[in-house]
Amino acid sequence: MLEQYGAVFHQTLNPTKRGRADQVRLTYNWDAPAFEGQLALEWLDGDRAEIADIHAPRPWRLADLEALIDEGPHCFIASGVEYIALSDQPEPVGPMPGLSPFTPVETETGARPIKDLRRGDLLRCASGDLVPVLHKIEREVPAVGSFCPVQLRAPYFGLAQDITVAPFQRMVLTGSEVEYLFGCEAVLAPAEMLAATRTARRVLLAGPITTYAQVILPGHEVPVVAGLGVESLFLGRIRRDRSALGASLFAGLDRNSLPEHAQPRYPVVRAFDAAILAEHRTA
C-alpha cells in the first residue's frame, strides 16, 4: 500500500497459491514514463513467483526512498526483514544464476571459468556427455541476505578446490548413502543447507555487491565444476508465460532459443537430510 501525491495505491498477492515458504523476496518495479510496473513475490528456490502487473505507477521521490531505509522515527522495518535494496533499473524476477564467474567448469577442452563460456561451447556433464551451452546468464546482486555467498570447501563432495556459490545454488549429491536413504542415484541440496556444516561456510565480502553466473542447457543437465556436479538453470516452461518471461533475466533472449524443462532432474532434499549427508562426508 502506497500513499503518494494525495492518492493511495493498493495491490495484493496471494502467496498461498504456491505453498508455504519460510523466506520470500518482494520486488516492486516501476517505470513511470512507460506507464508500466510490477509487484512480484518470489520463493527463494527461484522456481516459484507470483507477479501482478501495475498500470501507470507513480515514481518515488528520492527523499521517500531515503526515508524507506532511514532508521529515524518515521521508519519501521520488521525484524524478519533481512535486507532492503534499491536499484536504478527494473530488477528481474525468476530463475537466477548462482555460481561465481571464476568457477571452473569442465568443457570438451578442459576446465574454463564460467565467465569465459559462450553460446555453443560444449560442456562435459556428470553423465559424461558433451552438451552445448544455449546461453550464459550473469547478474549483479547485493552480497547479503538471500544472496550472501557460500563457500563450498574442498575436498568435501569431491571438490578439487573451494568454490563460491549463491545460497540457492543446488549441488548434485551422489553416493551409496544417497541411494540408501532416498532410493535414487542423486539428490539436489541448496548450498545454504550445507552452510551450517563443516563442508561449507557463509562468506562476508568487502563490498556490498557480488556477481553470479550460470548456464542454460538443453535438458537441465548437470555441469561439473571443480569436480562437483551442480544444477544448471531450471527454466520449467517459462517461455510459454509471456508475463513471467518478460520479468525475467531472459526477457531479451529469443524465446524460441530457450528450452523447456519438464521437471528437475533430481529431488531436492530437506535441510536435515542435507546436514546428515554432509556429516557422512566429514566423518
Tab-separated table of C-alpha atoms in Angstrom, residues 70-265:
chain	number	residue	atom	x	y	z
A	70	ASP	CA	16.365	5.528	7.337
A	71	GLU	CA	16.495	4.497	10.973
A	72	GLY	CA	14.688	7.629	12.006
A	73	PRO	CA	11.417	7.918	13.952
A	74	HIS	CA	9.249	7.781	10.804
A	75	CYS	CA	10.551	4.419	9.558
A	76	PHE	CA	9.797	0.926	10.860
A	77	ILE	CA	11.332	-2.230	9.381
A	78	ALA	CA	10.077	-5.561	10.727
A	79	SER	CA	12.666	-7.742	12.467
A	80	GLY	CA	12.132	-10.538	9.922
A	81	VAL	CA	13.347	-8.377	7.028
A	82	GLU	CA	16.922	-9.416	6.123
A	83	TYR	CA	17.708	-6.594	3.719
A	84	ILE	CA	16.265	-3.809	1.574
A	85	ALA	CA	17.985	-2.882	-1.686
A	86	LEU	CA	17.349	-0.096	-4.197
A	87	SER	CA	18.192	-0.233	-7.907
A	88	ASP	CA	18.245	2.363	-10.690
A	89	GLN	CA	16.690	-0.111	-13.161
A	90	PRO	CA	13.971	-2.800	-13.111
A	91	GLU	CA	15.236	-5.927	-11.363
A	92	PRO	CA	14.435	-9.352	-12.885
A	93	VAL	CA	12.271	-11.993	-11.241
A	94	GLY	CA	12.537	-15.762	-11.636
A	95	PRO	CA	15.383	-18.277	-12.070
A	96	MET	CA	18.734	-16.785	-11.028
A	97	PRO	CA	22.372	-17.730	-11.676
A	98	GLY	CA	24.292	-18.981	-8.644
A	99	LEU	CA	27.998	-19.524	-9.429
A	100	SER	CA	30.943	-17.172	-9.046
A	101	PRO	CA	32.074	-16.050	-12.538
A	102	PHE	CA	35.504	-17.571	-11.810
A	103	THR	CA	34.133	-21.062	-11.116
A	104	PRO	CA	35.974	-23.629	-13.304
A	105	VAL	CA	33.561	-25.615	-15.488
A	106	GLU	CA	34.551	-28.796	-17.328
A	107	THR	CA	34.389	-28.417	-21.126
A	108	GLU	CA	35.465	-30.618	-24.021
A	109	THR	CA	38.900	-28.938	-23.875
A	110	GLY	CA	39.314	-28.844	-20.090
A	111	ALA	CA	38.268	-26.569	-17.233
A	112	ARG	CA	37.405	-22.938	-18.029
A	113	PRO	CA	35.952	-20.137	-15.858
A	114	ILE	CA	32.222	-19.875	-16.416
A	115	LYS	CA	32.636	-16.177	-17.251
A	116	ASP	CA	34.555	-17.177	-20.409
A	117	LEU	CA	31.894	-19.565	-21.763
A	118	ARG	CA	29.960	-18.668	-24.895
A	119	ARG	CA	26.878	-19.978	-26.669
A	120	GLY	CA	27.750	-23.219	-28.469
A	121	ASP	CA	30.623	-24.239	-26.169
A	122	LEU	CA	30.438	-27.924	-25.206
A	123	LEU	CA	30.354	-28.803	-21.509
A	124	ARG	CA	31.287	-32.232	-20.183
A	125	CYS	CA	28.459	-33.071	-17.804
A	126	ALA	CA	28.326	-35.501	-14.881
A	127	SER	CA	26.885	-38.164	-17.203
A	128	GLY	CA	29.980	-37.909	-19.385
A	129	ASP	CA	28.002	-36.424	-22.286
A	130	LEU	CA	29.044	-33.275	-24.116
A	131	VAL	CA	26.203	-30.728	-24.041
A	132	PRO	CA	26.087	-27.328	-25.808
A	133	VAL	CA	25.658	-24.091	-23.895
A	134	LEU	CA	22.476	-22.399	-25.100
A	135	HIS	CA	23.003	-19.224	-23.073
A	136	LYS	CA	25.147	-17.915	-20.233
A	137	ILE	CA	23.432	-15.617	-17.747
A	138	GLU	CA	25.024	-13.182	-15.282
A	139	ARG	CA	23.525	-10.935	-12.640
A	140	GLU	CA	24.875	-8.407	-10.131
A	141	VAL	CA	23.127	-8.598	-6.744
A	142	PRO	CA	23.518	-7.457	-3.109
A	143	ALA	CA	26.046	-9.656	-1.275
A	144	VAL	CA	23.741	-10.033	1.736
A	145	GLY	CA	20.646	-11.895	2.842
A	146	SER	CA	19.342	-14.423	0.327
A	147	PHE	CA	22.293	-13.626	-1.982
A	148	CYS	CA	25.077	-13.857	0.640
A	149	PRO	CA	27.813	-16.070	-0.884
A	150	VAL	CA	28.503	-19.565	0.424
A	151	GLN	CA	31.949	-21.147	0.092
A	152	LEU	CA	31.943	-24.911	-0.504
A	153	ARG	CA	35.142	-26.388	0.890
A	154	ALA	CA	37.456	-28.878	-0.783
A	155	PRO	CA	37.901	-31.837	-0.630
A	156	TYR	CA	34.330	-32.451	0.502
A	157	PHE	CA	31.897	-33.752	-2.145
A	158	GLY	CA	34.827	-34.429	-4.463
A	159	LEU	CA	35.798	-30.776	-4.877
A	160	ALA	CA	39.274	-30.159	-6.234
A	161	GLN	CA	39.220	-26.579	-4.899
A	162	ASP	CA	36.981	-24.278	-2.875
A	163	ILE	CA	34.189	-22.668	-4.885
A	164	THR	CA	31.830	-19.779	-4.087
A	165	VAL	CA	28.129	-20.045	-4.890
A	166	ALA	CA	24.815	-18.386	-4.066
A	167	PRO	CA	22.827	-19.852	-1.133
A	168	PHE	CA	20.147	-21.148	-3.517
A	169	GLN	CA	22.579	-22.841	-5.918
A	170	ARG	CA	21.874	-26.563	-5.777
A	171	MET	CA	24.574	-29.216	-5.656
A	172	VAL	CA	24.092	-32.720	-7.014
A	173	LEU	CA	24.974	-35.198	-4.263
A	174	THR	CA	25.587	-38.843	-5.109
A	175	GLY	CA	26.912	-41.940	-3.374
A	176	SER	CA	25.795	-45.115	-1.670
A	177	GLU	CA	24.209	-43.243	1.255
A	178	VAL	CA	22.064	-41.231	-1.191
A	179	GLU	CA	20.821	-44.416	-2.846
A	180	TYR	CA	20.153	-45.990	0.548
A	181	LEU	CA	18.352	-43.014	2.103
A	182	PHE	CA	16.403	-41.743	-0.918
A	183	GLY	CA	16.195	-44.645	-3.338
A	184	CYS	CA	17.657	-42.655	-6.248
A	185	GLU	CA	21.075	-42.102	-7.761
A	186	ALA	CA	21.335	-38.412	-6.805
A	187	VAL	CA	19.621	-35.566	-4.940
A	188	LEU	CA	19.792	-31.775	-5.045
A	189	ALA	CA	20.888	-29.774	-1.994
A	190	PRO	CA	20.969	-25.933	-1.903
A	191	ALA	CA	24.268	-24.531	-0.643
A	192	GLU	CA	22.584	-22.735	2.253
A	193	MET	CA	21.626	-26.140	3.713
A	194	LEU	CA	25.313	-27.057	3.903
A	195	ALA	CA	26.474	-23.739	5.401
A	196	ALA	CA	25.797	-24.976	8.947
A	197	THR	CA	28.153	-27.960	8.466
A	198	ARG	CA	31.921	-28.281	8.154
A	199	THR	CA	31.635	-28.641	4.370
A	200	ALA	CA	30.646	-25.006	3.733
A	201	ARG	CA	30.524	-21.532	5.250
A	202	ARG	CA	28.984	-18.160	4.505
A	203	VAL	CA	31.375	-15.512	3.156
A	204	LEU	CA	31.240	-11.811	4.025
A	205	LEU	CA	32.616	-9.807	1.113
A	206	ALA	CA	34.423	-6.492	1.390
A	207	GLY	CA	31.941	-4.788	-0.940
A	208	PRO	CA	28.122	-4.656	-0.964
A	209	ILE	CA	27.707	-6.230	-4.426
A	210	THR	CA	28.556	-9.611	-5.949
A	211	THR	CA	28.044	-11.237	-9.354
A	212	TYR	CA	26.730	-14.711	-10.133
A	213	ALA	CA	26.713	-16.620	-13.424
A	214	GLN	CA	25.155	-19.836	-14.723
A	215	VAL	CA	24.449	-21.659	-17.990
A	216	ILE	CA	21.237	-22.739	-19.694
A	217	LEU	CA	21.478	-26.255	-21.127
A	218	PRO	CA	19.009	-28.114	-23.388
A	219	GLY	CA	17.743	-30.703	-20.929
A	220	HIS	CA	18.609	-29.473	-17.432
A	221	GLU	CA	21.842	-31.467	-17.474
A	222	VAL	CA	24.426	-31.399	-14.680
A	223	PRO	CA	27.651	-29.467	-15.451
A	224	VAL	CA	30.760	-30.329	-13.433
A	225	VAL	CA	32.578	-27.539	-11.572
A	226	ALA	CA	35.876	-28.277	-9.809
A	227	GLY	CA	34.880	-31.953	-9.642
A	228	LEU	CA	31.339	-31.424	-8.287
A	229	GLY	CA	28.089	-31.704	-10.229
A	230	VAL	CA	25.823	-28.649	-9.896
A	231	GLU	CA	22.374	-27.807	-11.180
A	232	SER	CA	22.179	-25.741	-14.351
A	233	LEU	CA	19.411	-23.155	-14.642
A	234	PHE	CA	15.978	-24.795	-14.425
A	235	LEU	CA	13.540	-22.866	-16.629
A	236	GLY	CA	10.461	-25.031	-16.498
A	237	ARG	CA	8.061	-23.737	-19.172
A	238	ILE	CA	8.794	-20.046	-18.633
A	239	ARG	CA	8.957	-19.357	-22.364
A	240	ARG	CA	5.200	-20.099	-22.584
A	241	ASP	CA	4.368	-17.447	-19.962
A	242	ARG	CA	4.944	-14.044	-21.562
A	243	SER	CA	4.475	-12.161	-18.291
A	244	ALA	CA	6.983	-14.312	-16.381
A	245	LEU	CA	9.415	-14.324	-19.314
A	246	GLY	CA	9.221	-10.545	-19.674
A	247	ALA	CA	10.000	-10.084	-15.966
A	248	SER	CA	12.950	-12.481	-16.013
A	249	LEU	CA	16.639	-12.327	-16.896
A	250	PHE	CA	15.756	-13.922	-20.229
A	251	ALA	CA	13.453	-11.154	-21.448
A	252	GLY	CA	15.922	-10.018	-24.108
A	253	LEU	CA	16.514	-13.516	-25.500
A	254	ASP	CA	14.698	-15.139	-28.392
A	255	ARG	CA	12.044	-17.265	-26.672
A	256	ASN	CA	12.475	-19.912	-29.380
A	257	SER	CA	16.096	-20.359	-28.262
A	258	LEU	CA	15.031	-21.257	-24.711
A	259	PRO	CA	14.443	-24.907	-23.779
A	260	GLU	CA	11.568	-26.333	-21.772
A	261	HIS	CA	12.410	-28.313	-18.641
A	262	ALA	CA	9.524	-30.522	-17.566
A	263	GLN	CA	10.770	-31.079	-14.006
A	264	PRO	CA	14.020	-31.012	-12.018
A	265	ARG	CA	16.269	-33.947	-12.847
